[in-house]
Coordinates of C-alpha atoms in Angstrom, one line a residue:
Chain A
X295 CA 35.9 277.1 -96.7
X296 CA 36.6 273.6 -95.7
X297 CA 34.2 271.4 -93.2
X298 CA 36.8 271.1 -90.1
X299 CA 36.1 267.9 -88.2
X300 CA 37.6 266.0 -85.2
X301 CA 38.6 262.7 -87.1
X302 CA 38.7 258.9 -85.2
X303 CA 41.0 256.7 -87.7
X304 CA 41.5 253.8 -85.3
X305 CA 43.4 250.5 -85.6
X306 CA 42.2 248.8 -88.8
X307 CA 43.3 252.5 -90.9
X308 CA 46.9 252.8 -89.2
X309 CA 49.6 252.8 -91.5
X310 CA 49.9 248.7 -93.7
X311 CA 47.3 247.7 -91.5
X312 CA 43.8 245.8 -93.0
X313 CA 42.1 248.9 -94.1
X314 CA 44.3 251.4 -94.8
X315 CA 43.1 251.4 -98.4
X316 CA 40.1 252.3 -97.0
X317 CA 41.7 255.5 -95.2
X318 CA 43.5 256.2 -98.9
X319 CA 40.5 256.1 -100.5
X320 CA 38.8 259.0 -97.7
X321 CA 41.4 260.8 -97.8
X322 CA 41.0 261.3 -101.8
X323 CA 37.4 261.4 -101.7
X324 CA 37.8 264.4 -98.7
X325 CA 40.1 266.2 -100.4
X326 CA 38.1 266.9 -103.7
X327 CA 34.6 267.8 -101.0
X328 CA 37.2 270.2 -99.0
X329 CA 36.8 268.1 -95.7
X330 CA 39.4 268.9 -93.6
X331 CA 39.9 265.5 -90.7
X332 CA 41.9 267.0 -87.9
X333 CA 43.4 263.7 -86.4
X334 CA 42.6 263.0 -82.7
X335 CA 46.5 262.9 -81.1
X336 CA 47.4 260.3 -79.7
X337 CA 44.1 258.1 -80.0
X338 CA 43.6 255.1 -78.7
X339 CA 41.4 251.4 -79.4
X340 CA 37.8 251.3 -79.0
X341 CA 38.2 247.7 -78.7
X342 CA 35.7 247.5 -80.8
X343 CA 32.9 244.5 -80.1
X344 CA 35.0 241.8 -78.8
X345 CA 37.3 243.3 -75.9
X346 CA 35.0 242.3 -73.6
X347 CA 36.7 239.0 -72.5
X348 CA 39.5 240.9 -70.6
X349 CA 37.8 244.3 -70.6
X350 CA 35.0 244.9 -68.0
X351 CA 32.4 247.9 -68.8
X352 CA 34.2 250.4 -67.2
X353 CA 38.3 249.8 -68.5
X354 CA 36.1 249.7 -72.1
X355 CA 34.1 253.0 -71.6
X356 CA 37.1 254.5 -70.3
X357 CA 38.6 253.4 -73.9
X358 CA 36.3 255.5 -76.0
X359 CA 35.8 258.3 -73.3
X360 CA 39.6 258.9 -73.4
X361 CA 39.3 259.2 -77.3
X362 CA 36.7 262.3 -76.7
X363 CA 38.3 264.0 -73.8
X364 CA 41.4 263.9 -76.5
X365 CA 38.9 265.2 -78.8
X366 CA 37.3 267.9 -77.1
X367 CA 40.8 269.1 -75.4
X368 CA 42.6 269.2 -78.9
X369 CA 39.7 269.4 -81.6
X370 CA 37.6 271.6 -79.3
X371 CA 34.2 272.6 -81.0
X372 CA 34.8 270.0 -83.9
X373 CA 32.1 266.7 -84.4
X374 CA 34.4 263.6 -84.0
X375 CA 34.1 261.3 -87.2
X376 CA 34.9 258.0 -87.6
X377 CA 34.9 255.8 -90.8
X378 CA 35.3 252.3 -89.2
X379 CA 31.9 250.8 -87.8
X380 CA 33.3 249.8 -84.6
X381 CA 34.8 252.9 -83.6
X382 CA 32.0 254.8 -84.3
X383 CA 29.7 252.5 -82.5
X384 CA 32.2 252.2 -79.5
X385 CA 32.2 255.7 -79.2
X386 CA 28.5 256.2 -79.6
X387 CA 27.7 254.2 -77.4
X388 CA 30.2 255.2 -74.4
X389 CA 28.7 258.6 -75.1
X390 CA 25.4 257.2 -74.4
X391 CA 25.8 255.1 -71.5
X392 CA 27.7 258.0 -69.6
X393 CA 24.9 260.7 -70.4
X394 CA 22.8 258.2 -69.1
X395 CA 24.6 256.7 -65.8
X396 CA 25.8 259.8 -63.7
X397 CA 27.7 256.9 -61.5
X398 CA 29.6 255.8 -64.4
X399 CA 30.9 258.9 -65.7
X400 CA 32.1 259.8 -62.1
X401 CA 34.1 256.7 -62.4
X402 CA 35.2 257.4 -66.4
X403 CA 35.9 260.5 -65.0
X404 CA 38.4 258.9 -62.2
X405 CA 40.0 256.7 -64.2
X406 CA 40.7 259.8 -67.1
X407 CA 42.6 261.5 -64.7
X408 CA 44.9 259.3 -64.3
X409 CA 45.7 260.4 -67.8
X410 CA 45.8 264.1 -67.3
X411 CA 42.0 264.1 -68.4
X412 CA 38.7 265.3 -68.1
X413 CA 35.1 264.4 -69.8
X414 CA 32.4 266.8 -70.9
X415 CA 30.8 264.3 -73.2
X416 CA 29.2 267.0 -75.4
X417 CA 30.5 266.1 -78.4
X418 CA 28.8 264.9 -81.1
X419 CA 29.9 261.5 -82.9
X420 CA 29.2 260.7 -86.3
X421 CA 30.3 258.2 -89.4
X422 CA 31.7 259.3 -92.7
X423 CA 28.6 258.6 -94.3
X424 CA 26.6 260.8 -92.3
X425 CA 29.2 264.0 -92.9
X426 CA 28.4 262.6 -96.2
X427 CA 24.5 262.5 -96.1
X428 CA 24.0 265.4 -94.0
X429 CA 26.6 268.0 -94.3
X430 CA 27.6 267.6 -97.9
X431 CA 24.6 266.0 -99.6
X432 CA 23.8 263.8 -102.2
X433 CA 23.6 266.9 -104.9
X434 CA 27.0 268.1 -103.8
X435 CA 28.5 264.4 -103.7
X436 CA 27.3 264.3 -107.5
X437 CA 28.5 267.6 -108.7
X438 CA 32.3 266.4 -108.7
X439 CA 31.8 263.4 -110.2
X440 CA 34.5 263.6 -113.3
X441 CA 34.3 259.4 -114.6
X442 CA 30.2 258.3 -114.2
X443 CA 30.8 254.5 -113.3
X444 CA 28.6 253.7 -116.1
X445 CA 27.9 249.4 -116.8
X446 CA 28.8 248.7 -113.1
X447 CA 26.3 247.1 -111.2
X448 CA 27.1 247.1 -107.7
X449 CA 25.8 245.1 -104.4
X450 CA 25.2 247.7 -101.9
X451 CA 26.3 245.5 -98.5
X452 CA 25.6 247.9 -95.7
X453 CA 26.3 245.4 -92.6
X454 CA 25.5 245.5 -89.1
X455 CA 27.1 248.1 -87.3
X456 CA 26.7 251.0 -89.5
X457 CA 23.1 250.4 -89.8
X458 CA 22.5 248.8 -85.9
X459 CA 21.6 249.6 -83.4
X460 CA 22.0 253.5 -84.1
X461 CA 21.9 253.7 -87.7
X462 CA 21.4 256.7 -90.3
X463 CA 19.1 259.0 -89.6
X464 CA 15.8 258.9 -91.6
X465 CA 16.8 254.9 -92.6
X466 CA 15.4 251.9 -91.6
X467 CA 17.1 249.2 -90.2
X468 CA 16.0 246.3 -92.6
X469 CA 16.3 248.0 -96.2
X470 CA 18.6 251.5 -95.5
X471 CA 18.5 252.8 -99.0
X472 CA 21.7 255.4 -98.6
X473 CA 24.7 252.9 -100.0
X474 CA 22.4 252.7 -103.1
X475 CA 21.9 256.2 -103.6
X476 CA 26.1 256.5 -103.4
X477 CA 25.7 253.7 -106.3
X478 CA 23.6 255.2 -108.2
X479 CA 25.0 259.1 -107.2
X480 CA 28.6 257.6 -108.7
X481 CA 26.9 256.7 -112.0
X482 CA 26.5 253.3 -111.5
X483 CA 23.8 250.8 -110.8
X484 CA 22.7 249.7 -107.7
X485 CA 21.6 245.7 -107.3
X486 CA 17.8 246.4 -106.1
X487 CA 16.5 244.1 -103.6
X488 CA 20.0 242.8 -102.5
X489 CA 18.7 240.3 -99.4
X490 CA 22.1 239.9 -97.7
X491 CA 22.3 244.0 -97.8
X492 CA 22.5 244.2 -93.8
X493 CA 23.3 240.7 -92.8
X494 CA 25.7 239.9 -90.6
X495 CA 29.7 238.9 -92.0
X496 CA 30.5 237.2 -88.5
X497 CA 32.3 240.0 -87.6
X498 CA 35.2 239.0 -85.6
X499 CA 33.8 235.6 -85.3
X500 CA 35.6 235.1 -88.9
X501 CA 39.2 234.9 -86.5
X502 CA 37.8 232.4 -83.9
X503 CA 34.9 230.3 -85.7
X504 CA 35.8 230.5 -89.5
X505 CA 33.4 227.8 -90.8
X506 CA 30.9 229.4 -89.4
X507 CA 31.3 233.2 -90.4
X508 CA 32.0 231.5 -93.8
X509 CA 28.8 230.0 -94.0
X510 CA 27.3 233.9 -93.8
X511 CA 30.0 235.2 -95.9
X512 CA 28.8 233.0 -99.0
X513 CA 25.3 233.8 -98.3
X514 CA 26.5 237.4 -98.6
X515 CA 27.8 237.2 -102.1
X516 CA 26.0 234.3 -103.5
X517 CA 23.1 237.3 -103.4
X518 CA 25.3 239.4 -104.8
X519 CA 25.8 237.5 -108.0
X520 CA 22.2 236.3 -107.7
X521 CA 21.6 239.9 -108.2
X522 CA 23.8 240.6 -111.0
X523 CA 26.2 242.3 -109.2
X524 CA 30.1 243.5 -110.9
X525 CA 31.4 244.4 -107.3
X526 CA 30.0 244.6 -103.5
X527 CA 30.7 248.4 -101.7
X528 CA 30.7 248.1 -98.2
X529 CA 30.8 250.9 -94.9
X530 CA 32.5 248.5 -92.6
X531 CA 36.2 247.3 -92.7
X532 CA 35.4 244.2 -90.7
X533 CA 32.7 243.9 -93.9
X534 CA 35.2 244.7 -96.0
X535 CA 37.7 242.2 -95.1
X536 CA 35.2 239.2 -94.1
X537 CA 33.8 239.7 -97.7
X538 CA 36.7 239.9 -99.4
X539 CA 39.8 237.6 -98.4
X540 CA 37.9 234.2 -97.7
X541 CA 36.6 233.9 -101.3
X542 CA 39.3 230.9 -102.2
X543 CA 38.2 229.3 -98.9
X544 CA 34.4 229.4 -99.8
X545 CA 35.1 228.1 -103.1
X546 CA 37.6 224.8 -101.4
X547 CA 34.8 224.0 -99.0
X548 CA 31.6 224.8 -101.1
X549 CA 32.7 224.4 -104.9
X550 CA 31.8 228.3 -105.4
X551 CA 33.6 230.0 -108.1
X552 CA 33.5 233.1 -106.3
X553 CA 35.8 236.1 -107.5
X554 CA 34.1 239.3 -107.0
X555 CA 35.4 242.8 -105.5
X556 CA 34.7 244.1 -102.5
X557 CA 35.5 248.1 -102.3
X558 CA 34.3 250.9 -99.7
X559 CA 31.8 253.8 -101.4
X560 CA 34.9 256.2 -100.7
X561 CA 36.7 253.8 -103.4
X562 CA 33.7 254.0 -105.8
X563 CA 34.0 258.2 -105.1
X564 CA 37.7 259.0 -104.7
X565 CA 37.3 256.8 -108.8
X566 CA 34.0 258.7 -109.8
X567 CA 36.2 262.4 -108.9
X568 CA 38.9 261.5 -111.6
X569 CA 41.6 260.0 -108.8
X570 CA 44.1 257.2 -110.1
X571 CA 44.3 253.8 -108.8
X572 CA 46.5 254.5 -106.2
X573 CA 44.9 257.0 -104.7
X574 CA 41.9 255.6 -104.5
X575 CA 43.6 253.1 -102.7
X576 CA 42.9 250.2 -105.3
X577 CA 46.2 248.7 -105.1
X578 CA 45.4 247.6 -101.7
X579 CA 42.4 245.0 -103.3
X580 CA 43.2 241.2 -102.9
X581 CA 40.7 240.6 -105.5
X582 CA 41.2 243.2 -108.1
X583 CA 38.1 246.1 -109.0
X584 CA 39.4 245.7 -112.7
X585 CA 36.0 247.7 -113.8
X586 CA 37.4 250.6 -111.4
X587 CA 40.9 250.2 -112.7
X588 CA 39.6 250.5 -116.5
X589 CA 38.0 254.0 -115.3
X590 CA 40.8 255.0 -112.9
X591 CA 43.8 254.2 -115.3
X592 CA 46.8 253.9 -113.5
Chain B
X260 CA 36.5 226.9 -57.6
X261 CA 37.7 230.2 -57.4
X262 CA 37.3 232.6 -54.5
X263 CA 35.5 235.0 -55.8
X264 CA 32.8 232.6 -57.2
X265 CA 32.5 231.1 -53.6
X266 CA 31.9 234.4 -52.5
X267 CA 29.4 235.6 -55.2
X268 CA 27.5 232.3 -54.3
X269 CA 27.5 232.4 -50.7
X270 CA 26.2 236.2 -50.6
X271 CA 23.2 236.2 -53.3
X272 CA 22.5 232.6 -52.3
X273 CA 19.8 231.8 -54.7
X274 CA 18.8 234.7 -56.5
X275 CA 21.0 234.9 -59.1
X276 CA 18.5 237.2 -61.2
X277 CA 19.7 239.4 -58.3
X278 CA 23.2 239.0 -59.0
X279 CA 23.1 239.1 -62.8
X280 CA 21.5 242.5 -61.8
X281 CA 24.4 243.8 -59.3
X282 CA 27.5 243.0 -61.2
X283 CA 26.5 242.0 -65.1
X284 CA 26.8 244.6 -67.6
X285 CA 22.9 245.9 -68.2
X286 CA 21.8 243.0 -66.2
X287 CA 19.0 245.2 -64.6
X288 CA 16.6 244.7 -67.9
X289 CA 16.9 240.9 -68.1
X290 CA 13.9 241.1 -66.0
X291 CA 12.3 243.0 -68.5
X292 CA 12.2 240.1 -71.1
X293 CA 8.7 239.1 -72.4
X294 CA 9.7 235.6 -73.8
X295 CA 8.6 236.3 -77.3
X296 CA 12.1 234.9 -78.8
X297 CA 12.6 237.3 -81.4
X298 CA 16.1 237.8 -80.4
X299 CA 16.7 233.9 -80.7
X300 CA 15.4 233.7 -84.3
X301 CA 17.4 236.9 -85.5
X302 CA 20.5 235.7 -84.5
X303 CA 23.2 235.0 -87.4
X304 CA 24.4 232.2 -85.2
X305 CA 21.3 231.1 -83.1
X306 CA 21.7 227.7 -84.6
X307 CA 25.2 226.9 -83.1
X308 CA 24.1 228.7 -79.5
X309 CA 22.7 226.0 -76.7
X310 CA 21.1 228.4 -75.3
X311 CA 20.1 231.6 -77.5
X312 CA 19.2 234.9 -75.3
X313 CA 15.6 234.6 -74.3
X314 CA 16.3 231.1 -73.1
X315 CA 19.4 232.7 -71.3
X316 CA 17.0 235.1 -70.1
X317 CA 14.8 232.5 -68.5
X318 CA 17.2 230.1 -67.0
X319 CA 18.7 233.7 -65.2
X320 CA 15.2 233.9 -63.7
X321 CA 15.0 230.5 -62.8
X322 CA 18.3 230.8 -60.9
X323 CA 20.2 228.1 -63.4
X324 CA 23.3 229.6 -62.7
X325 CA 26.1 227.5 -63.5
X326 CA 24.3 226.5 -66.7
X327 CA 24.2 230.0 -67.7
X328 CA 27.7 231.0 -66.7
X329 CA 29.3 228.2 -68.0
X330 CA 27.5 228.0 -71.4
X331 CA 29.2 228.7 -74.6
X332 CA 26.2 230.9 -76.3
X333 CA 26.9 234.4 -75.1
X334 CA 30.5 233.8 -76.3
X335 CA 29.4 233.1 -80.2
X336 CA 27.8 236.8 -80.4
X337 CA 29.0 238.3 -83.2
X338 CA 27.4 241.9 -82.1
X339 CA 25.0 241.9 -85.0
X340 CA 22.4 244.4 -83.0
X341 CA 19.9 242.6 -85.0
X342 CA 18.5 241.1 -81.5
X343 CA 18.6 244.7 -80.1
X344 CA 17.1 247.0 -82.8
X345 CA 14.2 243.9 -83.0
X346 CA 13.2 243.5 -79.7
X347 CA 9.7 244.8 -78.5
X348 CA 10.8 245.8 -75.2
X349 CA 14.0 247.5 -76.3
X350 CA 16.5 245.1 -74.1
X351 CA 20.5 245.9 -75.0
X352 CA 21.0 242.2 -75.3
X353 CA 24.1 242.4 -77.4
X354 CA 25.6 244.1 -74.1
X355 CA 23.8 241.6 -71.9
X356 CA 25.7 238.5 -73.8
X357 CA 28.8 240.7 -73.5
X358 CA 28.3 241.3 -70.0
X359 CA 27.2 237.5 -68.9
X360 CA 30.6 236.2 -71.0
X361 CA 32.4 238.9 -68.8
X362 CA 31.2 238.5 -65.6
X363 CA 31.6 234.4 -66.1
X364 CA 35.3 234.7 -67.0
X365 CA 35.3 237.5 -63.5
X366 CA 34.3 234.6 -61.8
X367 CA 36.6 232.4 -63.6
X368 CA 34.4 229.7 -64.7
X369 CA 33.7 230.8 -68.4
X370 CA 34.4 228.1 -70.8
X371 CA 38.0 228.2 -71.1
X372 CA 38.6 226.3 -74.7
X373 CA 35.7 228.2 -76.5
X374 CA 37.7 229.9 -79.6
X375 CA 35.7 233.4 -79.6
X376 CA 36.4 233.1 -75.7
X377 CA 40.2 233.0 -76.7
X378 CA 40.4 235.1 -79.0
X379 CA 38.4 237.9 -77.3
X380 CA 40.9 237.8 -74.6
X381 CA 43.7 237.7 -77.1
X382 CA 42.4 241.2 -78.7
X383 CA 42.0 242.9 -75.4
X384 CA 45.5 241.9 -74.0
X385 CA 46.7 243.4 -77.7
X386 CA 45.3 246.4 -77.5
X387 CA 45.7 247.1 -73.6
X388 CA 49.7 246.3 -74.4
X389 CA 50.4 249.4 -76.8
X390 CA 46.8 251.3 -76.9
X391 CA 46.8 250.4 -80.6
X392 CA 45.9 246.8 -82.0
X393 CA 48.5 244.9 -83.7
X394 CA 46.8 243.3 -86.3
X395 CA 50.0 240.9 -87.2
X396 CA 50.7 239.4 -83.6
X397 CA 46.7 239.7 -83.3
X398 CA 46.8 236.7 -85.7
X399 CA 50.3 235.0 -85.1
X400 CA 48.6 234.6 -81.9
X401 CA 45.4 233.5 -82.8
X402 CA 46.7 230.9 -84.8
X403 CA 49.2 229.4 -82.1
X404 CA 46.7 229.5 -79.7
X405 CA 45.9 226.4 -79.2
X406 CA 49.8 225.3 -79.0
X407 CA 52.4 224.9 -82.1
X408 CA 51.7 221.9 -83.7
X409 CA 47.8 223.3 -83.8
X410 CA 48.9 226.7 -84.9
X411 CA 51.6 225.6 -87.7
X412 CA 49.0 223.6 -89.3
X413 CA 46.5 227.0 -89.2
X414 CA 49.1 229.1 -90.4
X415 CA 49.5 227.1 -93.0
X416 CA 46.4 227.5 -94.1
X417 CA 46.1 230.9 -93.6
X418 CA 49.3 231.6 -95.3
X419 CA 47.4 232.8 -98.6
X420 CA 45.4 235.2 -97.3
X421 CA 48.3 236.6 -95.4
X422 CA 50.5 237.0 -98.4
X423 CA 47.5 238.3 -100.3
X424 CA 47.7 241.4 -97.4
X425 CA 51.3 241.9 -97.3
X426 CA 51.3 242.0 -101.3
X427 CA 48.6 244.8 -100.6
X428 CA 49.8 246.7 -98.0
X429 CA 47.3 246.1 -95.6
X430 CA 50.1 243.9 -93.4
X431 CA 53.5 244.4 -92.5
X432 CA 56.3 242.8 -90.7
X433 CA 57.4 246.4 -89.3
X434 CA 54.6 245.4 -86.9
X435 CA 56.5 242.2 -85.6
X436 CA 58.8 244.5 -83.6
X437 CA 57.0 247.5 -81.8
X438 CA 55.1 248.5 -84.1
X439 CA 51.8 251.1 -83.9
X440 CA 51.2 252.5 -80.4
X441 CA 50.3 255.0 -78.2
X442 CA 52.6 258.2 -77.0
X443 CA 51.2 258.3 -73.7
X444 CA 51.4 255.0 -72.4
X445 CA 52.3 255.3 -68.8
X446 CA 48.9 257.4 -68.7
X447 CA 46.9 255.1 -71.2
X448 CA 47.4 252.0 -68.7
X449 CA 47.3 253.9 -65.5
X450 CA 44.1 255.0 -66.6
X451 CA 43.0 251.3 -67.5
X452 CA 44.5 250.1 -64.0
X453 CA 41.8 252.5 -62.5
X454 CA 39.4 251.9 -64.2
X455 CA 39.4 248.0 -63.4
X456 CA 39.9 248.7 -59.9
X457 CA 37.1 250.9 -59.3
X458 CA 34.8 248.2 -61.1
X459 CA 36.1 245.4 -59.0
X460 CA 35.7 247.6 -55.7
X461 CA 32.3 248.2 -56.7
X462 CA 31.1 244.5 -57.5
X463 CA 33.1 243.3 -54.9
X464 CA 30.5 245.8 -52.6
X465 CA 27.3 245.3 -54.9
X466 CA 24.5 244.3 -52.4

């Protein structure tokens, strides 16, 4: 029977927005593990790290709390899951500071019902990579693999915010090991002792201070290569993009010759279970995963 | 200066560890802070910051006040967490950077031209408009942000990337018009309304 769960798409995974690859490629990879993702209706923005300009604490808390008084209402009993970074933090993290502050979630609670909406806050929040981890397991996520990705070597670039300040459970927050076991899970080969693996991208800093996000961005995949690496996998759309799109820019400023993929693990999977290219959402690469292609086919 | 400022000045006179306590986002541990700078050396952008978080931390204790709300540092955090998970006395000082940059632009003085400044402000109108970011005005925005001439020269620039996204399908011109949003608007923003009023009402009355 298939694992039901409440599921948190947010902004970046909406239709031709910047990850919706990303949501192509979970979608595939769900549909081979029979995981079911019951959207939340009618969800709304997290606002992810950088709302707080024009959003106080309490408009932003009311944000996520909205999302999981949707949640509980509609997808009652289900664990919401979210594959972006920053909606699962958001939402962590409002569920935290309301179990803790008894004042605040009165005041969540006011604002909701001006929606129609009430909080219990008893639901449990979790990424795609821990339904992954914990509910399916690393024995199961290998059983269905139908193409090995044998000869690629891949940077395992776990970021901030899937890794901090909450993290995976049993994984530390300076060396996580869990995107390398995906690697190595998917048949390929991990880069060991990749030393950008959870540095930061700049986040959304790469909109408002380029040259400086770029600066991290090249640190990012100059270990990569330094490493040996075909391709970087990342959790984090923000990751995803960062690493990705400003390779030309790197090279103008800093006479790089950078051209290396950037993919998500559920890209890697939805390949490894024998999906095409298009449903593993490859078409949507700027730089082109030719080495998944090859294995994918059309 | 603005009103509110005056006000905030006048009432907590010069304790403004008191005041960072009252009305700034998990002000109440900035007390807590041991000076070991930890925080300031694991941040990806310490470098560029005039004042990185245990200094912030000090100068709040010291009653520096305009120096702190005025400064640019808070604004450049990228919400790395590294300076959270790392600190020995477990301070949320990704939330206390958010909250100083929040309670400074409250008061109106934050520093206005500061591009993160901008551009945080830019995402939170986006989203508060539909619910839903709109990743293309999002950008059209950014770019023209600091007035045509400015922003034709960025676009420009940025025009290869942004064909490199349409050609994937990770941007479209649907979004120019409309575009993603939520169903229950009317409730979405009266729900936002509130929730800015009843923070307002409560540091308008924070002792």
């Amino acid at each position: 029977m298939a694992k039901e769960y409440s599921f948190y798409p947010g902004c970046s995974s909406q239709e031709a927005a910047s990850s919706s690859n990303y949501l192509k490629s979970v979608q595939s990879m769900c549909d081979v593990l029979d995981i079911k993702l019951n959207v939340i209706p009618d969800w709304n923005c997290c606002s992810a790290s950088i709302g707080y300009c024009g959003g106080g604490e309490l408009p932003r808390l009311a944000l996520s709390a909205r999302n999981i008084a949707l949640s509980e209402q509609h997808n009652a009993g289900q664990d919401i899951v979210a594959t972006c970074a920053a909606c699962w933090l958001a939402t962590k993290e409002t569920q935290e500071r309301l179990d803790h502050d008894a004042g605040l979630m009165a005041e969540t609670n006011e604002a909701l019902a001006e929606a129609g909406l009430k909080l219990k806050n008893e639901t449990k929040i979790r990424h795609m990579v821990e339904v992954l981890i914990e509910d399916i397991g690393y024995e199961e996520m290998g059983k269905h693999v139908k193409k090995p990705l044998d000869g690629i070597k891949i940077a395992g670039y776990v970021g901030c915010q899937t890794n901090r300040p909450f993290g995976i459970e049993g994984e530390s927050f300076e060396n996580p090991k869990y995107l390398d076991k995906f690697i190595e899970t998917m048949g390929a080969e991990p880069v060991e002792k990749y030393d950008k693996k959870v540095s930061c991208c700049g986040g959304a800093l790469a909109f408002s201070e380029p040259e400086k996000s770029q600066a991290l961005i090249k640190d990012i995949i100059e270990a990569a290569y330094d490493g040996g690496a075909d391709m970087i996998v990342t959790p984090c759309p923000v990751c995803q993009m960062n690493v990705e799109v400003y390779q030309d820019k790197i090279n103008a400023k800093y006479g790089t010759k950078f051209h290396i993929p950037v993919t998500y693990y559920s890209t890697l999977m939805s390949v490894a279970y024998g999906k095409n290219g298009k449903e593993s959402g490859l078409n949507g690469q700027i730089i082109k995963a030719e080495k998944l292609e090859a294995i994918a086919g059309k | 200066m603005s009103d509110i400022n005056t006000g905030m000045v006048e009432k907590y006179r010069n304790n403004f560890l008191k005041e960072v306590e009252a009305n700034v986002e998990e002000g109440d541990w900035v007390k807590m802070c041991m000076q070991c700078g930890v925080c300031s050396g694991s941040c990806p952008m310490g470098p560029y910051w005039d004042h990185p978080p245990q200094e912030l931390f000090m100068m709040i204790r010291a009653g520096k006040r305009d120096e702190v709300l005025t400064s640019t540092s808070m604004w450049m955090c990228t919400s790395c967490y590294n300076c959270i998970v790392r600190c020995p006395r477990e301070l949320p000082i990704t939330h206390i950077m958010h909250g100083l940059a929040h309670y400074a632009t409250r008061l109106g003085i934050e520093p206005k031209g500061q591009p993160t400044r901008q551009f945080a402000q830019l995402f939170w109108d986006n989203l508060a408009k539909n619910g839903r970011v709109n990743e293309l005005w999002l950008g059209v925005n950014l770019y023209f942000m600091n007035g045509l001439v400015e922003g034709i020269k960025v676009a420009m620039g940025m025009a290869g990337i942004g064909f490199g996204m349409l050609k994937a399908g990770r941007l479209s011109l649907k979004e120019l018009v409309g575009g993603h949003t939520v169903k229950d608007k009317k409730g979405f923003k009266a729900m936002i309304k509130k929730a800015q009023e009843l923070e307002a009402a409560r540091i308008d009355n924070a002792q």
